[in-house]
GROMACS .gro file of C-alpha atoms in nm:
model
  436
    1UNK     CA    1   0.000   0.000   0.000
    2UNK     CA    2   0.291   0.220   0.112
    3UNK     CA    3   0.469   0.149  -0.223
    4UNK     CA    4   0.167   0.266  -0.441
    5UNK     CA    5   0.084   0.559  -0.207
    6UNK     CA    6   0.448   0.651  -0.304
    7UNK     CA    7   0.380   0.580  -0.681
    8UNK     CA    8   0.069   0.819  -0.713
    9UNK     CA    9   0.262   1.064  -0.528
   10UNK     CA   10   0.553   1.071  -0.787
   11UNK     CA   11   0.320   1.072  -1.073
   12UNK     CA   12   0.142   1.369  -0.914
   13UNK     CA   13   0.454   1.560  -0.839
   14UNK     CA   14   0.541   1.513  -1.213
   15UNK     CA   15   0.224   1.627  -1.366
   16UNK     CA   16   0.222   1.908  -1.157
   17UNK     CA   17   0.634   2.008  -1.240
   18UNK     CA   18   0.519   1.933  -1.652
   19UNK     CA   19   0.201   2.011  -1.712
   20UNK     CA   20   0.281   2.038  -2.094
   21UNK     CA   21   0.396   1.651  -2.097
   22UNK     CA   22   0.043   1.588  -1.884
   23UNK     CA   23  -0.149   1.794  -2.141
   24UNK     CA   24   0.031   1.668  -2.447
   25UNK     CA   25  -0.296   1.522  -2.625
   26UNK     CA   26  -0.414   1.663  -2.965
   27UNK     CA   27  -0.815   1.819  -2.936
   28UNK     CA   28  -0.948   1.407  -3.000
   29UNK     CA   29  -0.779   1.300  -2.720
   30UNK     CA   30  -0.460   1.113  -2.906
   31UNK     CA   31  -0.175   1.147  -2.777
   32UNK     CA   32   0.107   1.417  -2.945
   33UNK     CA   33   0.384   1.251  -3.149
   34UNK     CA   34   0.767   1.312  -3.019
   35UNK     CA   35   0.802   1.445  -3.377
   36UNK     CA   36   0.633   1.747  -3.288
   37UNK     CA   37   0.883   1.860  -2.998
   38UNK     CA   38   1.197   1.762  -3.191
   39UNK     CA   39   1.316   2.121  -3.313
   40UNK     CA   40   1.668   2.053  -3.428
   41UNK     CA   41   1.798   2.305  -3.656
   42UNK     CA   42   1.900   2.242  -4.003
   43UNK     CA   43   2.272   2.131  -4.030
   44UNK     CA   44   2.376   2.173  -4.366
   45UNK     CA   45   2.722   2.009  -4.352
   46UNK     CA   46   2.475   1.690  -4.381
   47UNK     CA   47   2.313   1.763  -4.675
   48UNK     CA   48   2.590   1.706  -4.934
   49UNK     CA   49   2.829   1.948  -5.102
   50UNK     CA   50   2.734   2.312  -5.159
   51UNK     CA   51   2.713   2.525  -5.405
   52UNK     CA   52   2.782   2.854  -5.352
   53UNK     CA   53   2.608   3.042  -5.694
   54UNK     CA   54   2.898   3.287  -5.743
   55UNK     CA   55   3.117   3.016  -5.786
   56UNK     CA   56   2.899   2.811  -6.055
   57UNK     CA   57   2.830   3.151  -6.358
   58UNK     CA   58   2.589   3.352  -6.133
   59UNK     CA   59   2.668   3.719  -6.123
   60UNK     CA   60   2.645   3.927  -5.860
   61UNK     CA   61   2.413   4.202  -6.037
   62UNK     CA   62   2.170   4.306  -5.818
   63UNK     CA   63   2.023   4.430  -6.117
   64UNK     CA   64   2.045   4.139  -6.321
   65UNK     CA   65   1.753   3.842  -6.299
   66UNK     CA   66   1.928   3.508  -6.346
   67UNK     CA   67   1.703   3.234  -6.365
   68UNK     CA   68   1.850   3.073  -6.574
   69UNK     CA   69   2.222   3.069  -6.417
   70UNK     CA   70   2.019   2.983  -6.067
   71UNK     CA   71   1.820   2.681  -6.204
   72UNK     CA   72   2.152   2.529  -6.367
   73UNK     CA   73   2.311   2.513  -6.035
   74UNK     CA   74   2.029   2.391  -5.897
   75UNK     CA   75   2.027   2.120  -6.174
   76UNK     CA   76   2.415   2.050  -6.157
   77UNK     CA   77   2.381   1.965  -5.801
   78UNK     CA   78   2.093   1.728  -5.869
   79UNK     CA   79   2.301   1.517  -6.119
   80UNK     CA   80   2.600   1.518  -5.875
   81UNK     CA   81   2.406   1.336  -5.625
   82UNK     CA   82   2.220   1.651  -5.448
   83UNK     CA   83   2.329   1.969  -5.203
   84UNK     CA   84   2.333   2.277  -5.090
   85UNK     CA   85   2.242   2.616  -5.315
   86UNK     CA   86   2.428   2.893  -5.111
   87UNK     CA   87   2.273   3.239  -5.145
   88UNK     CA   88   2.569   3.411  -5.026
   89UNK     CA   89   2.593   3.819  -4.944
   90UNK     CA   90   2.400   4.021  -5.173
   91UNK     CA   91   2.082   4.045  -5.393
   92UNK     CA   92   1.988   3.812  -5.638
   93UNK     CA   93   1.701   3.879  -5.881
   94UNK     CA   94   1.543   3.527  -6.043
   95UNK     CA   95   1.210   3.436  -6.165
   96UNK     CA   96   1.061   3.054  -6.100
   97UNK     CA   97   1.297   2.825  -5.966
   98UNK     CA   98   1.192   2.445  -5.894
   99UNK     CA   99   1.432   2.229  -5.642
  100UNK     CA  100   1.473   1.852  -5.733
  101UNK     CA  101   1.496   1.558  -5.455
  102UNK     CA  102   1.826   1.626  -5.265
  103UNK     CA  103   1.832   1.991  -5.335
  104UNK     CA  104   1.831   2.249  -5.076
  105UNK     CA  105   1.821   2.588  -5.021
  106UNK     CA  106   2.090   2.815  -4.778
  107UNK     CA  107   2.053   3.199  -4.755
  108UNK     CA  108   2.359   3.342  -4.607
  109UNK     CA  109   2.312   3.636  -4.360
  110UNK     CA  110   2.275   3.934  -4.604
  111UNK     CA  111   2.181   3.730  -4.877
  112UNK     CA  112   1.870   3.803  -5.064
  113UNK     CA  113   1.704   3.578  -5.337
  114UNK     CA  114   1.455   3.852  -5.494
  115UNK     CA  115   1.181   3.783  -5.722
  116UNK     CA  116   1.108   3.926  -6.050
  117UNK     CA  117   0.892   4.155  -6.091
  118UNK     CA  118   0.826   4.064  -6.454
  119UNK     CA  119   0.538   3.853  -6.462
  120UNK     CA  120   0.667   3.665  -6.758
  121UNK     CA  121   0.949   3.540  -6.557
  122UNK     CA  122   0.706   3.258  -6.385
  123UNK     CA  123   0.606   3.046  -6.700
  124UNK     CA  124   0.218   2.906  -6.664
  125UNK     CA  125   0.189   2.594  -6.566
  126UNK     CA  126  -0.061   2.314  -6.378
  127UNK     CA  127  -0.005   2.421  -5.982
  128UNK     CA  128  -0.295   2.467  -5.693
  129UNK     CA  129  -0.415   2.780  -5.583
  130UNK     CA  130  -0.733   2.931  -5.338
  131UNK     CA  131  -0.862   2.545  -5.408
  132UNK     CA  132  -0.843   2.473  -5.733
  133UNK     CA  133  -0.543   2.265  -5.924
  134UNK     CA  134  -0.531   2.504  -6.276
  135UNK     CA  135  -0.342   2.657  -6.474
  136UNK     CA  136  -0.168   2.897  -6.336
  137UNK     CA  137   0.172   3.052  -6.187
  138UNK     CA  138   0.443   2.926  -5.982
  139UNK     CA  139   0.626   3.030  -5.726
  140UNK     CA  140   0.959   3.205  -5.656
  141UNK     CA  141   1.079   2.908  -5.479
  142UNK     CA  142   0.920   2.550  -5.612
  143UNK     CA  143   0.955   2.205  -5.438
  144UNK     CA  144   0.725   1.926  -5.552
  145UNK     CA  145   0.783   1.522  -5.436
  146UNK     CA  146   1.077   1.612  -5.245
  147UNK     CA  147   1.152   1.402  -4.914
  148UNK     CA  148   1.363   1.587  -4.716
  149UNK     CA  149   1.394   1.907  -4.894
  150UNK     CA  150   1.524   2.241  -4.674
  151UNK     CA  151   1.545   2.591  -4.626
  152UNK     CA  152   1.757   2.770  -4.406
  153UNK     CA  153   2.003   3.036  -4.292
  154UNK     CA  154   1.989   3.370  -4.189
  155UNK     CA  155   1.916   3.577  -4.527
  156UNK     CA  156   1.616   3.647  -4.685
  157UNK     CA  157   1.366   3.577  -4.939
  158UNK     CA  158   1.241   3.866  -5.081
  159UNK     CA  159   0.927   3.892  -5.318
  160UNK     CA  160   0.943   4.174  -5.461
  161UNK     CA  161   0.571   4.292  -5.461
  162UNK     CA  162   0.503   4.641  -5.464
  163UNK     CA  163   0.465   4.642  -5.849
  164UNK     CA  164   0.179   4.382  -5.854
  165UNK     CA  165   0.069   4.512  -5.546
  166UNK     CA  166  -0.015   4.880  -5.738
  167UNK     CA  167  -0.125   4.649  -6.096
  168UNK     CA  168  -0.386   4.462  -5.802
  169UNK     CA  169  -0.568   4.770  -5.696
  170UNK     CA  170  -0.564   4.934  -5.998
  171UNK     CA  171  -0.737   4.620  -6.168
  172UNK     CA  172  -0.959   4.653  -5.864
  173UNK     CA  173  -1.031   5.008  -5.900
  174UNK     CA  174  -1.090   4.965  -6.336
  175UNK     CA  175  -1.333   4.610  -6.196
  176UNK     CA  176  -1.463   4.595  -5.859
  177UNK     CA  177  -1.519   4.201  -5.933
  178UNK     CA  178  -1.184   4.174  -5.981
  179UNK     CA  179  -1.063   3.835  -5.843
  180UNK     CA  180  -0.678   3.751  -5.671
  181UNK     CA  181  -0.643   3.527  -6.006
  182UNK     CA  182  -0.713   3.798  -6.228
  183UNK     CA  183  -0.444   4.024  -6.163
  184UNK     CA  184  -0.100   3.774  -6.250
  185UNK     CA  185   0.090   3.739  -5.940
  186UNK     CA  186   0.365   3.467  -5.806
  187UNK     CA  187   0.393   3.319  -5.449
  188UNK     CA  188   0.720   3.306  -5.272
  189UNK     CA  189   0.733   2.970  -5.173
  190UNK     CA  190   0.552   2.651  -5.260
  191UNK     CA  191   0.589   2.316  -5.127
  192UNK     CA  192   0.363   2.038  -5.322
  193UNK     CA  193   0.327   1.603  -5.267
  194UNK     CA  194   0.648   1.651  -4.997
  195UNK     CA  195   0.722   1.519  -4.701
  196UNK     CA  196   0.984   1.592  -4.427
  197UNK     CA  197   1.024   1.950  -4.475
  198UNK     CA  198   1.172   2.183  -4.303
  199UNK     CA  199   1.183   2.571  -4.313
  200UNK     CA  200   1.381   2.798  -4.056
  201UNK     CA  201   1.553   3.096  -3.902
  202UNK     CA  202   1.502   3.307  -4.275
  203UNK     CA  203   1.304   3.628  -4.368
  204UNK     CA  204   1.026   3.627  -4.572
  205UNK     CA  205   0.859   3.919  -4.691
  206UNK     CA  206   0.659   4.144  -4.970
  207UNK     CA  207   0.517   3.830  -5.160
  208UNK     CA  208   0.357   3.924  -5.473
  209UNK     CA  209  -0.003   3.670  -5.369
  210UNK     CA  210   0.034   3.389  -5.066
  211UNK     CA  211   0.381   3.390  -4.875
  212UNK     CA  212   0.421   3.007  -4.835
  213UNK     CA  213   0.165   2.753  -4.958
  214UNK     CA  214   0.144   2.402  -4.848
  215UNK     CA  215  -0.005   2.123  -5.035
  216UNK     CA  216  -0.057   1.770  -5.003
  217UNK     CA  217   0.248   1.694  -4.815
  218UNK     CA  218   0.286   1.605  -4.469
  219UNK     CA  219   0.578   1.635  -4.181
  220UNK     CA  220   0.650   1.991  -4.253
  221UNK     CA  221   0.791   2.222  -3.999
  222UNK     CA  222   0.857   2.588  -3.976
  223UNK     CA  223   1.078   2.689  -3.725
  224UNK     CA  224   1.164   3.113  -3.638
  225UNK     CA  225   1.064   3.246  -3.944
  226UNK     CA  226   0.993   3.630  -3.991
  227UNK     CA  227   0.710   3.650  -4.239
  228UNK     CA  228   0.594   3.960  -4.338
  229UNK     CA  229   0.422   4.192  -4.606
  230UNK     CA  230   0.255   4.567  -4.564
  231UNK     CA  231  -0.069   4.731  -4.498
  232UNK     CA  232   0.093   5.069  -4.596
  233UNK     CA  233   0.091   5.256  -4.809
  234UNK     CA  234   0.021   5.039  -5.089
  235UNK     CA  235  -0.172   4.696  -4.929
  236UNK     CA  236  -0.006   4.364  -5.063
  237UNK     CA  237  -0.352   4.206  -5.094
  238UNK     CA  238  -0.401   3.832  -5.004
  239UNK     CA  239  -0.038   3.754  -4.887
  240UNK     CA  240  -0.110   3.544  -4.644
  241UNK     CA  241   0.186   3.439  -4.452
  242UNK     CA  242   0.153   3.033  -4.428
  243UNK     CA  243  -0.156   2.810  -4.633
  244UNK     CA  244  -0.205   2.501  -4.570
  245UNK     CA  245  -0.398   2.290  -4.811
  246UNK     CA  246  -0.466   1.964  -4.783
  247UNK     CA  247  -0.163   1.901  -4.556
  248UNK     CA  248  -0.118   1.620  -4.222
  249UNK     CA  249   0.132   1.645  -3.917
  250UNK     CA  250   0.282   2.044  -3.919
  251UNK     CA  251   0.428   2.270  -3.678
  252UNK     CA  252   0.477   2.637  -3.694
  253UNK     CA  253   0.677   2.752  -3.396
  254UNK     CA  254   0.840   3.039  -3.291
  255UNK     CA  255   0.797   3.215  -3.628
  256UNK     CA  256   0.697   3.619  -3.660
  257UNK     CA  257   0.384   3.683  -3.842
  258UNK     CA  258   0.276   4.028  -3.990
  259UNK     CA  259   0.033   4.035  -4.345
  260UNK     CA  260  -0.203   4.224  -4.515
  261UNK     CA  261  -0.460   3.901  -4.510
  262UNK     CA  262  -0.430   3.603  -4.269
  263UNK     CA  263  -0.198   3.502  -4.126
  264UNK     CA  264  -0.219   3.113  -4.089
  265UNK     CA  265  -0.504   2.993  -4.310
  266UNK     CA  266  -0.656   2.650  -4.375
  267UNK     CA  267  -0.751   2.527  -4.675
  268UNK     CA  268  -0.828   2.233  -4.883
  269UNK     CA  269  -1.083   2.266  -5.164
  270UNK     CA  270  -1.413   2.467  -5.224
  271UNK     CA  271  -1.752   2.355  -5.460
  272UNK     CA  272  -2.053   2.179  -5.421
  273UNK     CA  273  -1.832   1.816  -5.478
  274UNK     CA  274  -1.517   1.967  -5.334
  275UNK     CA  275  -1.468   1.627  -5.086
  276UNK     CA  276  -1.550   1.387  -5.360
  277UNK     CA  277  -1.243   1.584  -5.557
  278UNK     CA  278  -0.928   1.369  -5.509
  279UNK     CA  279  -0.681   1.687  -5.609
  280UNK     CA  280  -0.883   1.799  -5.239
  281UNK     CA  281  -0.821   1.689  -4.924
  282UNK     CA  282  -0.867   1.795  -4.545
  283UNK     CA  283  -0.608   1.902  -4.279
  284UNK     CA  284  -0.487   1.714  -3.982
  285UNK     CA  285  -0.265   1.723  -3.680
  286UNK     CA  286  -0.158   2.093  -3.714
  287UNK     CA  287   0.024   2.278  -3.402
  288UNK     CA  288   0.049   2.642  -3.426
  289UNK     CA  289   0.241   2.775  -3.133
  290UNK     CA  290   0.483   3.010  -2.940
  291UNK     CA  291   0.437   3.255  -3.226
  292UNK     CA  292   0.383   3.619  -3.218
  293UNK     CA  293   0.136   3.789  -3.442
  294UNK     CA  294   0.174   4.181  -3.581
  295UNK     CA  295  -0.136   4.291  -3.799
  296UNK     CA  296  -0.297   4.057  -4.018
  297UNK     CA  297  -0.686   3.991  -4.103
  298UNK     CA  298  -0.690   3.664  -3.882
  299UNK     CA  299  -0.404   3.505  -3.700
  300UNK     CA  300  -0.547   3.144  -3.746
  301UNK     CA  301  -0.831   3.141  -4.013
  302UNK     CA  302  -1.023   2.792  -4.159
  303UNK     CA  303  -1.142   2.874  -4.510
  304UNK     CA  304  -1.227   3.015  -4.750
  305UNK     CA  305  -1.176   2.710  -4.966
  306UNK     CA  306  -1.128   2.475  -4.663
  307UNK     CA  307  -1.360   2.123  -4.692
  308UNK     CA  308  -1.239   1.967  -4.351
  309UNK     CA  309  -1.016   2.060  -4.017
  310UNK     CA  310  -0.951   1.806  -3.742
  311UNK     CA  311  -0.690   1.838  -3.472
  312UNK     CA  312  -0.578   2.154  -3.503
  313UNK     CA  313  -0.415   2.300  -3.183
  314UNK     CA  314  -0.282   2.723  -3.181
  315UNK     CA  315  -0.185   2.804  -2.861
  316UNK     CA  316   0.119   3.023  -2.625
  317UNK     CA  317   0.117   3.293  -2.858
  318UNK     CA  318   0.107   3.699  -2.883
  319UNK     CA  319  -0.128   3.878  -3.092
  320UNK     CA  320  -0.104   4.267  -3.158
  321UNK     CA  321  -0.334   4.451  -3.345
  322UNK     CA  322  -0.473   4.155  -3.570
  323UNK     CA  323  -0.799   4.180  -3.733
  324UNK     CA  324  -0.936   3.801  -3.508
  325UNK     CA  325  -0.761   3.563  -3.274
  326UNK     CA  326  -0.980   3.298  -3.505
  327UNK     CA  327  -1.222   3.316  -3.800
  328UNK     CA  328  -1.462   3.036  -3.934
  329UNK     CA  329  -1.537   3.160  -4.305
  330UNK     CA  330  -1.810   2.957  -4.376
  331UNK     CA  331  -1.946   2.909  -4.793
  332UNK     CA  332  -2.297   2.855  -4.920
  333UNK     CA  333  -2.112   2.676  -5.189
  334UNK     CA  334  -1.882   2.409  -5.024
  335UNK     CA  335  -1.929   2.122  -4.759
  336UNK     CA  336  -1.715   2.229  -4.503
  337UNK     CA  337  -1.670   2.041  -4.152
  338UNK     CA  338  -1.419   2.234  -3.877
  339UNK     CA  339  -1.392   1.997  -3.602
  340UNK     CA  340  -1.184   1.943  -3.252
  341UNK     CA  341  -0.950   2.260  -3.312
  342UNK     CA  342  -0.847   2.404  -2.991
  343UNK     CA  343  -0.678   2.756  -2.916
  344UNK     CA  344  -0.542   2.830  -2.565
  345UNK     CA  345  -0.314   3.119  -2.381
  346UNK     CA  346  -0.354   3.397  -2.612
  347UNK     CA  347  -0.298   3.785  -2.513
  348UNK     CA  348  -0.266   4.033  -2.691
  349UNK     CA  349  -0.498   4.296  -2.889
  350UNK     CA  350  -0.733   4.205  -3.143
  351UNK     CA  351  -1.042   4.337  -3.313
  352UNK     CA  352  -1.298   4.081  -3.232
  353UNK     CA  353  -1.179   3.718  -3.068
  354UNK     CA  354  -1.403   3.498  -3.285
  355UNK     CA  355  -1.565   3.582  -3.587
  356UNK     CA  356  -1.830   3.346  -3.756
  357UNK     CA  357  -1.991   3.457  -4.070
  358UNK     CA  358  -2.132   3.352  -4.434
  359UNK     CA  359  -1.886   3.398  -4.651
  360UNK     CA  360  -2.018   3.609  -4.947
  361UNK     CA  361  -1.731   3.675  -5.181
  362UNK     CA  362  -1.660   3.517  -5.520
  363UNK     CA  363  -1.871   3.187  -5.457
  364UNK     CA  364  -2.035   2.977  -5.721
  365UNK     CA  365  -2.295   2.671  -5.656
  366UNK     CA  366  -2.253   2.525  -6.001
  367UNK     CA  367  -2.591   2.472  -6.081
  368UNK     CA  368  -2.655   2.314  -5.714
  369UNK     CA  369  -3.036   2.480  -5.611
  370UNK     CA  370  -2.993   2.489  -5.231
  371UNK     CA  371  -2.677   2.671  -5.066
  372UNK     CA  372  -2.448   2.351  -4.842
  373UNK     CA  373  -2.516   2.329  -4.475
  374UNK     CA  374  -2.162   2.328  -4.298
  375UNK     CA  375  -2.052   2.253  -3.956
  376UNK     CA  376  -1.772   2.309  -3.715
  377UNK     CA  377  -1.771   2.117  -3.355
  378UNK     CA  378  -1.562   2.056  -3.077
  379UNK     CA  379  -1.384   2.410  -3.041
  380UNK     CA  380  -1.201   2.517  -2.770
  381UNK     CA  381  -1.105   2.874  -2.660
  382UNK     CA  382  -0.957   2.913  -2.366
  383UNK     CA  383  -0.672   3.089  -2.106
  384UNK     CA  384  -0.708   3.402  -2.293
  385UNK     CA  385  -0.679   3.757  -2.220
  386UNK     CA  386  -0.755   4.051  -2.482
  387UNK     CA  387  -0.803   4.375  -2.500
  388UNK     CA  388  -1.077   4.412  -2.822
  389UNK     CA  389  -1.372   4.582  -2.989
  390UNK     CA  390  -1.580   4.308  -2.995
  391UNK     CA  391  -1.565   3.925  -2.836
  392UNK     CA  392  -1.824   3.713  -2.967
  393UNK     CA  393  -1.863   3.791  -3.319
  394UNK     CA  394  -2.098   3.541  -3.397
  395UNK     CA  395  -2.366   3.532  -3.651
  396UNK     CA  396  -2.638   3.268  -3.651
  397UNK     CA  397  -2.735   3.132  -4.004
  398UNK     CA  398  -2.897   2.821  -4.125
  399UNK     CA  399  -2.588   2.794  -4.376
  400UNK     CA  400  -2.427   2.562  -4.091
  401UNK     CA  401  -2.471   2.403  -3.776
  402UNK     CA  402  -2.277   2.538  -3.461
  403UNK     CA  403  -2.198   2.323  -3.186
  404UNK     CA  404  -2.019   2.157  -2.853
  405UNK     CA  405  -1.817   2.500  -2.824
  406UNK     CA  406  -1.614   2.520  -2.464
  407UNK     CA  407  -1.472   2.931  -2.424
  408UNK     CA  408  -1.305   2.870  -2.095
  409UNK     CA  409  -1.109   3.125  -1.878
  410UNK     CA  410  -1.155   3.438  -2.138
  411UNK     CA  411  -1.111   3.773  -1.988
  412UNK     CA  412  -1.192   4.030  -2.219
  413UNK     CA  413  -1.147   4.428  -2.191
  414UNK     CA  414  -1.410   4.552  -2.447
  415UNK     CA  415  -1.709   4.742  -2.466
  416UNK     CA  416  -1.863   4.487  -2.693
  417UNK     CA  417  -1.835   4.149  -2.595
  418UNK     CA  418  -2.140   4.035  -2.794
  419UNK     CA  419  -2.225   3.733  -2.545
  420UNK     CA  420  -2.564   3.686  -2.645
  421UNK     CA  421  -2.421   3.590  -2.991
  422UNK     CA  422  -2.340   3.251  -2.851
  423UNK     CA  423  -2.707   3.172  -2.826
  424UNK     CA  424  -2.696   3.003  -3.165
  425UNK     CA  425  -2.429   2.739  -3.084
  426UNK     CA  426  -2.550   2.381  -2.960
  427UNK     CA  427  -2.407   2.234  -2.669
  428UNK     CA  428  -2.268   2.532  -2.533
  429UNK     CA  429  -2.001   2.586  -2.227
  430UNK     CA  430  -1.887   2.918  -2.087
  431UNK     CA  431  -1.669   2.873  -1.840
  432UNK     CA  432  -1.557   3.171  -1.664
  433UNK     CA  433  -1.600   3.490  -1.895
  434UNK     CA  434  -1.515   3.777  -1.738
  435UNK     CA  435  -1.570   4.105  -1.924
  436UNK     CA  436  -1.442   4.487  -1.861
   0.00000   0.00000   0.00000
C-alpha cells in the first residue's frame, strides 16, 4: 500500500512540475507525437556538397535576374548526387525556380534571393491555388515530391511585390469584381506532394499573392521564421503568410507573423463536390504555437476554400493589433466540416476574438439549387486575455450548424463582448467569462 501511495505521489509531483507533458494530447484526445517537440535546426554540412552560386556563372548584379544561371546550379547539383544552393551576401534577382529531390536551399546572412517583378518570368503551368489545381503561376521558390527538402540560414527571401501590389488595386479600382487570379501574381514559396520539410531561421517578406503555400504533403515544420508583407501605403492584398492545403502532421513555432490578409489559413478545396475531388483533401494534426502575431486579417483562419479541419491545436502565442484571434469563413457553396480545433493562452490585442460569418465573396454553386449546410464542432477557446472591440462575433445562419463549443477562462477588456451571440451554438459551455 505504502509502495503505491508513493507511486501516485511521484506521478502527481510530475504532472504538476510538466504540465505540458500531462497535457500533451491533440483536441481528439490522441496522444502528441515526439516528432512534434523535436526542433533541431537544419545542419547543412549533412546535406551534401554546396554550391555557392557565385562560384557556378551567377553574377552578382543586383540588377540582373538570373534564372537561368540559378536553375543550372540547382540542376548540376541534382546530377551530382544533391546539395546545398548557397545564397551568399548580396541580392539576387530570379524568376521561377523548382528544387529537385536532394536539393536544398541556404541563404547566407545578407543574402537576398529577390523575385522578378516581370510577370513573364514565372512560366504558366498546372499548380494549386485558393482550391483549385489550374493553370496557373508558380512560385519564386518551387519544391514538388521532395523528401527531405530544406530551407535555411539567416538571409532572406524577398518577393518583390510592390509592383503587382499597385497592378492589383488598380485592376480593382478599373473592376470591382476583380478576383486575386485575375491580376497575374507569383507566391514566394511553394511546397507540393512533400514530405519531411523543413523551413527555418530566414526572412520572408513582400510576396507578390500567398507567402508560403502548403499542399498535399505532410511532416513539414517551420521553425523562427519572420514573415511579413505591408498594410501601408500600398496593401499587398491576399499575402497570407503560411496556407495550408490539404496538408497532415505540421508545426509552426516560434515564427513572426505580420500580413495584409491572414496570417495562418486553412484550406483544402471549395464547390458543391469539393470532398469527392481527389486533387482535395482535409487538414490534420496541425500545431500552431509560441508565435507572435503583428497585424494581419486573422491570426489562425479555416477557409475560405477549406472542406475539412480536425486536430488543429494554436496556442502560447502573442497577438497585436490583428484583425481576429480565429475566423470560421463559412461558404454557401462548399461542404465544409471544422472539427476538434483548440486555441489556448492567447494575449494580446485584437479586433474581435471569434468571428463566424457567411462567406459572401466570389462563390459559385454550379448549378446546385440549395446553398451547403456546414458545420464546425468541438472548439475550444480558452486561457485568454484581450483587450478588443468586440468578443463574440458570432452570426447565426442556417448555412451551418454550430456546436459543442467550450470558451473557458476568457477575460476580455471591451465594450462589446457580444455574449448573447453565442445563443446560436448547440451544446454550449462558458466557463468563466469575465468582461471589462
Amino acid at each position: 500500500m505504502k509502495s503505491i501511495l508513493s507511486s501516485l505521489i511521484l506521478i502527481s509531483i510530475i504532472l504538476v512540475s510538466n504540465p505540458a507533458q500531462a497535457q500533451d494530447l491533440f483536441p481528439d484526445g490522441t496522444p502528441i507525437p515526439e516528432w512534434f517537440r523535436d526542433t533541431t535546426p537544419t545542419d547543412i554540412s549533412a546535406l551534401g556538397k554546396q554550391y555557392t552560386i557565385t562560384d557556378y556563372g551567377v553574377s552578382s548584379d543586383s540588377t540582373l535576374v538570373q534564372t537561368k544561371a540559378i536553375q543550372a546550379v540547382i540542376d548540376t547539383a541534382f546530377e551530382n548526387g544533391g546539395g546545398v544552393i548557397i545564397i551568399p551576401k548580396g541580392t539576387f534577382l530570379s524568376g521561377a525556380l523548382f528544387f529537385k529531390q536532394g536539393t536544398h536551399l541556404y541563404l547566407e546572412q545578407d543574402g537576398v534571393l529577390k523575385g522578378s517583378d516581370d510577370i513573364s518570368d514565372f512560366p504558366v503551368l498546372m499548380t494549386r491555388i485558393e482550391g483549385e489545381s489550374v493553370d496557373y503561376f508558380p512560385a519564386l521558390i518551387n519544391a514538388d515530391g521532395i523528401d527531405g527538402f530544406t530551407i535555411s540560414g539567416k538571409g532572406t527571401l524577398d518577393g518583390n511585390g510592390l509592383r503587382y501590389w499597385k497592378a492589383f488595386w488598380l485592376r480593382r479600382a478599373w473592376n470591382p469584381d476583380c478576383t486575386n487570379k485575375d491580376e497575374m501574381r507569383p507566391r514566394l514559396v511553394y511546397i507540393s506532394n512533400c514530405k519531411n520539410v523543413q523551413i527555418s531561421d530566414i526572412k520572408l517578406k513582400n510576396s507578390p499573392f500567398w507567402t508560403t503555400h502548403y499542399y498535399k504533403s505532410e511532416y513539414i515544420k517551420l521553425l523562427n521564421l519572420h514573415i511579413t508583407s505591408p498594410k501601408e501605403p500600398v496593401k499587398a492584398p491576399s499575402t497570407d503568410a503560411v496556407d495550408i492545403d490539404a496538408c497532415q502532421n505540421m508545426l509552426i513555432k516560434n515564427c513572426y507573423m505580420a500580413v495584409n490578409d491572414d496570417a495562418v489559413a486553412l484550406k483544402g478545396g471549395k464547390g458543391p463536390h469539393a470532398d469527392e475531388d481527389p486533387n482535395n483533401g482535409e487538414n490534420r494534426n496541425i500545431i500552431i504555437e509560441d508565435n507572435t502575431y503583428g497585424f494581419c486579417h486573422s491570426a489562425l483562419t479555416c477557409g475560405s476554400e477549406s472542406i475539412h479541419n480536425y486536430n488543429i491545436i494554436f496556442r502560447r502565442s502573442t497577438v497585436d493589433t490583428a484583425h481576429r484571434i480565429f475566423w470560421l469563413k463559412m461558404r454557401p457553396d462548399t461542404p465544409q466540416h471544422y472539427e476538434y480545433i483548440t486555441i489556448v493562452d492567447i494575449k494580446g490585442s485584437v479586433r474581435s476574438m471569434i468571428l463566424i460569418k457567411p462567406w459572401t465573396q466570389f462563390f459559385n454553386l454550379k448549378g446546385e439549387k440549395d446553398m451547403i449546410t456546414s458545420m464546425a464542432n468541438n472548439i475550444t477557446m480558452k486561457n485568454i486575455k484581450l483587450d478588443c472591440e468586440m468578443g463574440f462575433n458570432i452570426e447565426a445562419s442556417d448555412q451551418y450548424e454550430l456546436s459543442k463549443f467550450t470558451f473557458e477562462n476568457i477575460k476580455l477588456n471591451t465594450q462589446n463582448a457580444m455574449l448573447d451571440n453565442t445563443e446560436s451554438i448547440n451544446q454550449l459551455t462558458l466557463e468563466n467569462v469575465e468582461v471589462k
